PDB file of C-alpha atoms in Angstrom:
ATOM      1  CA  UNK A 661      67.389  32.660 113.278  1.00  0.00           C
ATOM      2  CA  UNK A 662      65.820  35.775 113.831  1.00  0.00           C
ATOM      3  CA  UNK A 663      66.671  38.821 111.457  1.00  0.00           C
ATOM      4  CA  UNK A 664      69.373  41.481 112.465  1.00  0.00           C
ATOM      5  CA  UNK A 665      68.079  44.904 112.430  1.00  0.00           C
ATOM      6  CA  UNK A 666      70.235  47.449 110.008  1.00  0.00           C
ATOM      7  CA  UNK A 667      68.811  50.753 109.666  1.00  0.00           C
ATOM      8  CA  UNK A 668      66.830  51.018 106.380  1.00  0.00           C
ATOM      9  CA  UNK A 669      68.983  52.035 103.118  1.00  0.00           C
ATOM     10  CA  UNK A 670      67.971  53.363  99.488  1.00  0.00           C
ATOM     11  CA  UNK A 671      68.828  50.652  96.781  1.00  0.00           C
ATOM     12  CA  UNK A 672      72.217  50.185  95.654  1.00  0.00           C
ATOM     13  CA  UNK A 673      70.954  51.524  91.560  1.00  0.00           C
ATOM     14  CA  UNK A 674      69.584  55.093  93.720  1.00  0.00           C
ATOM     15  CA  UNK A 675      71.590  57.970  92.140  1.00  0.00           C
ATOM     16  CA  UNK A 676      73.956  58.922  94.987  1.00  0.00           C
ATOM     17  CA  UNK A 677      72.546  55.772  97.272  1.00  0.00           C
ATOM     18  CA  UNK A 678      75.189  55.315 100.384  1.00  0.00           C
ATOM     19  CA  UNK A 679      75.644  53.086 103.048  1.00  0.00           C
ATOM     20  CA  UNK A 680      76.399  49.581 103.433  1.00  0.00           C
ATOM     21  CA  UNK A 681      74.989  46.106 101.604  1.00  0.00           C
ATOM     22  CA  UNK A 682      76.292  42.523 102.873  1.00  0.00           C
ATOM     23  CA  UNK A 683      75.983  39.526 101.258  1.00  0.00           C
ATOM     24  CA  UNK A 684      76.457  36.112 103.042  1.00  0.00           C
ATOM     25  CA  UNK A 685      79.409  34.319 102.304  1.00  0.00           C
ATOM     26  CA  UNK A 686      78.590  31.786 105.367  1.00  0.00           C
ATOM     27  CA  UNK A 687      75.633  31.621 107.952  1.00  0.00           C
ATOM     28  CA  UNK A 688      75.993  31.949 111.406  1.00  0.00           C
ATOM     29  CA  UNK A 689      74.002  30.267 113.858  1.00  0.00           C
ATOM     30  CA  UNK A 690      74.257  32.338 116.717  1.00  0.00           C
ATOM     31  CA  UNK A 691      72.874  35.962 118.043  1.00  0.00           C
ATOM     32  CA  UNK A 692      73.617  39.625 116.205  1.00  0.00           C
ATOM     33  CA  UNK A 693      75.627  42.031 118.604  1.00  0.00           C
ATOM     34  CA  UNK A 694      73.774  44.651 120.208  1.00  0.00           C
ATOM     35  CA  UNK A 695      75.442  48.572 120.338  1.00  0.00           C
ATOM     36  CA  UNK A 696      77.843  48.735 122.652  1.00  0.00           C
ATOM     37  CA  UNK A 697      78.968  44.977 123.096  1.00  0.00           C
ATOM     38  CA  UNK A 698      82.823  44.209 122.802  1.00  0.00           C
ATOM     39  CA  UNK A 699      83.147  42.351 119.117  1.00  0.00           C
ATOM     40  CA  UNK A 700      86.024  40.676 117.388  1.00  0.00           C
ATOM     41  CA  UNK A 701      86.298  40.117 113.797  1.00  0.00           C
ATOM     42  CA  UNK A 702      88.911  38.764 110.896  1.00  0.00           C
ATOM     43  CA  UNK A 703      88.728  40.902 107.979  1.00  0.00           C
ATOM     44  CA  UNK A 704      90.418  41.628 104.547  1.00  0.00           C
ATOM     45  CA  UNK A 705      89.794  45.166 102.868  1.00  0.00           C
ATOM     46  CA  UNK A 706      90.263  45.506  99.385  1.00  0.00           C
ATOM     47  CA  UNK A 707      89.554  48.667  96.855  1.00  0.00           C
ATOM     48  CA  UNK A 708      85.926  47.856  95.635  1.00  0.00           C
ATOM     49  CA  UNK A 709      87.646  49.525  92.507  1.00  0.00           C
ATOM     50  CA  UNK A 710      90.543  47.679  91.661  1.00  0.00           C
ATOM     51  CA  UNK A 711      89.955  45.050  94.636  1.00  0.00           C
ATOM     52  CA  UNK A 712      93.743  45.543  95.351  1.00  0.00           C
ATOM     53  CA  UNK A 713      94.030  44.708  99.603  1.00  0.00           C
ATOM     54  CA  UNK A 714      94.598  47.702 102.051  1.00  0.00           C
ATOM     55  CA  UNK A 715      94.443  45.904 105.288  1.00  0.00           C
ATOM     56  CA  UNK A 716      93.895  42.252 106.603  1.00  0.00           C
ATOM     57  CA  UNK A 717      93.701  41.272 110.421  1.00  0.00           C
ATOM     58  CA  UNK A 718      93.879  37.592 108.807  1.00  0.00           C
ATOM     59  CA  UNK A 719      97.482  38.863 107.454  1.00  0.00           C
ATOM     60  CA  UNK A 720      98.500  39.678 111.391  1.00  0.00           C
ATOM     61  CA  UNK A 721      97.163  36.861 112.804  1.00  0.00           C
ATOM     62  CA  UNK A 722      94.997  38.846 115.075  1.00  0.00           C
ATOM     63  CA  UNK A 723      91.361  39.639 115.061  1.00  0.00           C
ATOM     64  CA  UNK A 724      90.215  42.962 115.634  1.00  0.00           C
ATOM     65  CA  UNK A 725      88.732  43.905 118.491  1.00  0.00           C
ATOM     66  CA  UNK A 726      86.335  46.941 119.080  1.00  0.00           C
ATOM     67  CA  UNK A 727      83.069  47.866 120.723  1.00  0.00           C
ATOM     68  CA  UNK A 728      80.260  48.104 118.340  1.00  0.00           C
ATOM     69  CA  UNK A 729      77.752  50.810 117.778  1.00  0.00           C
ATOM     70  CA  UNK A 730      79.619  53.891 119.260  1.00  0.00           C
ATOM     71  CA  UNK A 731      81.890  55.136 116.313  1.00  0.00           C
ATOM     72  CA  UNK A 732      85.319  53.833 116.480  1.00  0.00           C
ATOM     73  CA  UNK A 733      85.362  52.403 113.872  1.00  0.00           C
ATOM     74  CA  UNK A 734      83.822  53.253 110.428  1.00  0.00           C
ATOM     75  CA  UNK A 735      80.314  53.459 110.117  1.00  0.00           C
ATOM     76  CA  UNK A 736      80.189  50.874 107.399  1.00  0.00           C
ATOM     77  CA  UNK A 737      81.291  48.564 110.273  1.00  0.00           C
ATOM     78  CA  UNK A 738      79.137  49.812 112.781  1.00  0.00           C
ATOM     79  CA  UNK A 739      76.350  49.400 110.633  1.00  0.00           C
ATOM     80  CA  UNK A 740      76.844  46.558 108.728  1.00  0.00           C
ATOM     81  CA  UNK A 741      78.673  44.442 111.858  1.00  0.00           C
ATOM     82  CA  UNK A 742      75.363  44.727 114.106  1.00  0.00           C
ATOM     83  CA  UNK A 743      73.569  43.251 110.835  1.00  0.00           C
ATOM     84  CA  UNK A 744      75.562  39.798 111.459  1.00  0.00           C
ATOM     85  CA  UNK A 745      75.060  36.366 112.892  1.00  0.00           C
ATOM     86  CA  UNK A 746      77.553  35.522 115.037  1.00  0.00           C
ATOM     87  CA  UNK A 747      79.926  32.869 113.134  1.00  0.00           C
ATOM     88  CA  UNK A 748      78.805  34.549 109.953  1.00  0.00           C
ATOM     89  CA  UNK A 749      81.115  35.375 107.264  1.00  0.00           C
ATOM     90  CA  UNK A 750      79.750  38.151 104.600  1.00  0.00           C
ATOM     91  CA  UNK A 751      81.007  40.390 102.396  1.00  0.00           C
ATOM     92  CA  UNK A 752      80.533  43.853 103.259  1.00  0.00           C
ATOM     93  CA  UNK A 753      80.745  46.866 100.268  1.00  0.00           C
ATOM     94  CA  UNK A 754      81.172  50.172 102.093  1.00  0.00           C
ATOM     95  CA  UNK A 755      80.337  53.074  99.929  1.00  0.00           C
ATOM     96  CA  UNK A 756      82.830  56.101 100.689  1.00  0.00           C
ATOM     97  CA  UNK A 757      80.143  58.503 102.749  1.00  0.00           C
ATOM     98  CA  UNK A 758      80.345  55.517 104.962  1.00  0.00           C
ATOM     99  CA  UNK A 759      83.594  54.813 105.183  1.00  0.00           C
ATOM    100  CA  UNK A 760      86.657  57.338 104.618  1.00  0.00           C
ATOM    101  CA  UNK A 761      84.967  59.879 102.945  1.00  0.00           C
ATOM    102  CA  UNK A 762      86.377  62.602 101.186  1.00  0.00           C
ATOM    103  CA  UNK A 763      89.716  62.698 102.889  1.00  0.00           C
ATOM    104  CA  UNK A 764      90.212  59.123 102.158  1.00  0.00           C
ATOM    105  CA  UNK A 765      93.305  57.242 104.197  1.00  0.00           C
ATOM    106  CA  UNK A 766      96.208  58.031 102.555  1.00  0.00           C
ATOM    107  CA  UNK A 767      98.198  56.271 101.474  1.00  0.00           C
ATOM    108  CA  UNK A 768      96.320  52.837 101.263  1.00  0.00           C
ATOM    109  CA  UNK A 769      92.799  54.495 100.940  1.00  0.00           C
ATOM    110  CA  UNK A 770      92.080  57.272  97.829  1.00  0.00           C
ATOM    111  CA  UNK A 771      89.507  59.960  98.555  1.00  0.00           C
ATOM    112  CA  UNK A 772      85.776  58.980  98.079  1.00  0.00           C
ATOM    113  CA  UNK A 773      87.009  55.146  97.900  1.00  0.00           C
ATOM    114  CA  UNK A 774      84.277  52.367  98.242  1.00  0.00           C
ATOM    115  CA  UNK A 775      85.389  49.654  99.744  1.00  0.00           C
ATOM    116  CA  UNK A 776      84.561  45.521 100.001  1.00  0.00           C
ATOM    117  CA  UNK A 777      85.093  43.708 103.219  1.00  0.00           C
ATOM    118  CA  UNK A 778      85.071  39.888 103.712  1.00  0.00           C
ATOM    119  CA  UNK A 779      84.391  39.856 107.340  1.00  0.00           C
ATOM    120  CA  UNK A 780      84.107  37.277 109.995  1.00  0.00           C
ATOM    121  CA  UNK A 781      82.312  37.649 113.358  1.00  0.00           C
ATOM    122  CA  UNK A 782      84.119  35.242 115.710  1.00  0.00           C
ATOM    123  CA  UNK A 783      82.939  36.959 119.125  1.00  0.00           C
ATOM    124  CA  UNK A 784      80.175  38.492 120.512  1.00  0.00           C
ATOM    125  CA  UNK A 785      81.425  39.484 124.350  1.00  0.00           C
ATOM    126  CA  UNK A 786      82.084  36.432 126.061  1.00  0.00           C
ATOM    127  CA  UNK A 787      80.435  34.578 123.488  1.00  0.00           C
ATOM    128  CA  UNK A 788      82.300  32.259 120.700  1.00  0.00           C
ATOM    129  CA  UNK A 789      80.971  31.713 117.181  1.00  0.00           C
ATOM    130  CA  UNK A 790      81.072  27.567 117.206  1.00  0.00           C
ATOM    131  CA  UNK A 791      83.170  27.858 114.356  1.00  0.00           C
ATOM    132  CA  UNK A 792      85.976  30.504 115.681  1.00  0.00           C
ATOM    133  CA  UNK A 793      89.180  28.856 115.940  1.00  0.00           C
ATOM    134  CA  UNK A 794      90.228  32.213 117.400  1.00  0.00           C
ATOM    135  CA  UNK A 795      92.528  31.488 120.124  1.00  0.00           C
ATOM    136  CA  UNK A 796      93.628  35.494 120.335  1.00  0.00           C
ATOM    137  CA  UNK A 797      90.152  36.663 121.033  1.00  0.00           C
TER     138      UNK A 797
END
């Protein structure tokens, strides 16, 4: 499979390094999304912290559904999303510049939280992951 292209990051050990690392929990064997394309995705946040859970769309029974690349959703996401095979299932830790920030998101989310996500990319537009047995997307 060909590589995903994420926009290049300092290391993880950099004094104040930010952004987004993934590690593969599961491959996927089909294309990355491209910025703009309609995604959907199970996740479950936790508190990199404490790892205590904030938010699961696995919980609801309902993937989340968004269009990559244009900012609505965190830019963790954005980022670290588009770096994905689709079927993949990785581990995504968010660093708080990318994600809430400052302000956090009270009450689930402290200020200047970093934050893990186990995400899984079940759709691509149209396009199933093999995998998906997503029947809501």
């Amino acid at each position: 499979l060909a590589a995903c292209t994420l926009p290049p990051q300092r290391s993880r050990t950099d004094p104040g390094s930010m952004g987004v690392s993934k590690s593969i929990v599961r491959e996927g064997k089909g294309r990355c999304p491209s910025k703009g394309e309609v995604v959907h995705a199970h996740y479950v946040g936790t508190l990199a912290e404490n790892g205590a859970e904030f938010d699961s769309s696995r919980a609801r029974g309902k993937p989340l559904t968004f269009m990559i690349g244009i900012g609505s959703v965190i830019r963790g996401w954005d980022e670290g999303i588009m770096n994905m095979h689709l079927g993949e299932v990785a581990k995504l830790r968010i660093t708080s510049d990318y994600a809430y920030g400052e302000q956090g998101a009270p009450p689930a989310i402290p200020p200047n939280a970093d934050l893990d996500f186990e995400v899984e990319l079940l759709q691509i537009g149209d396009e199933k992951a093999p995998s998906s047995k997503c029947t809501l997307c």
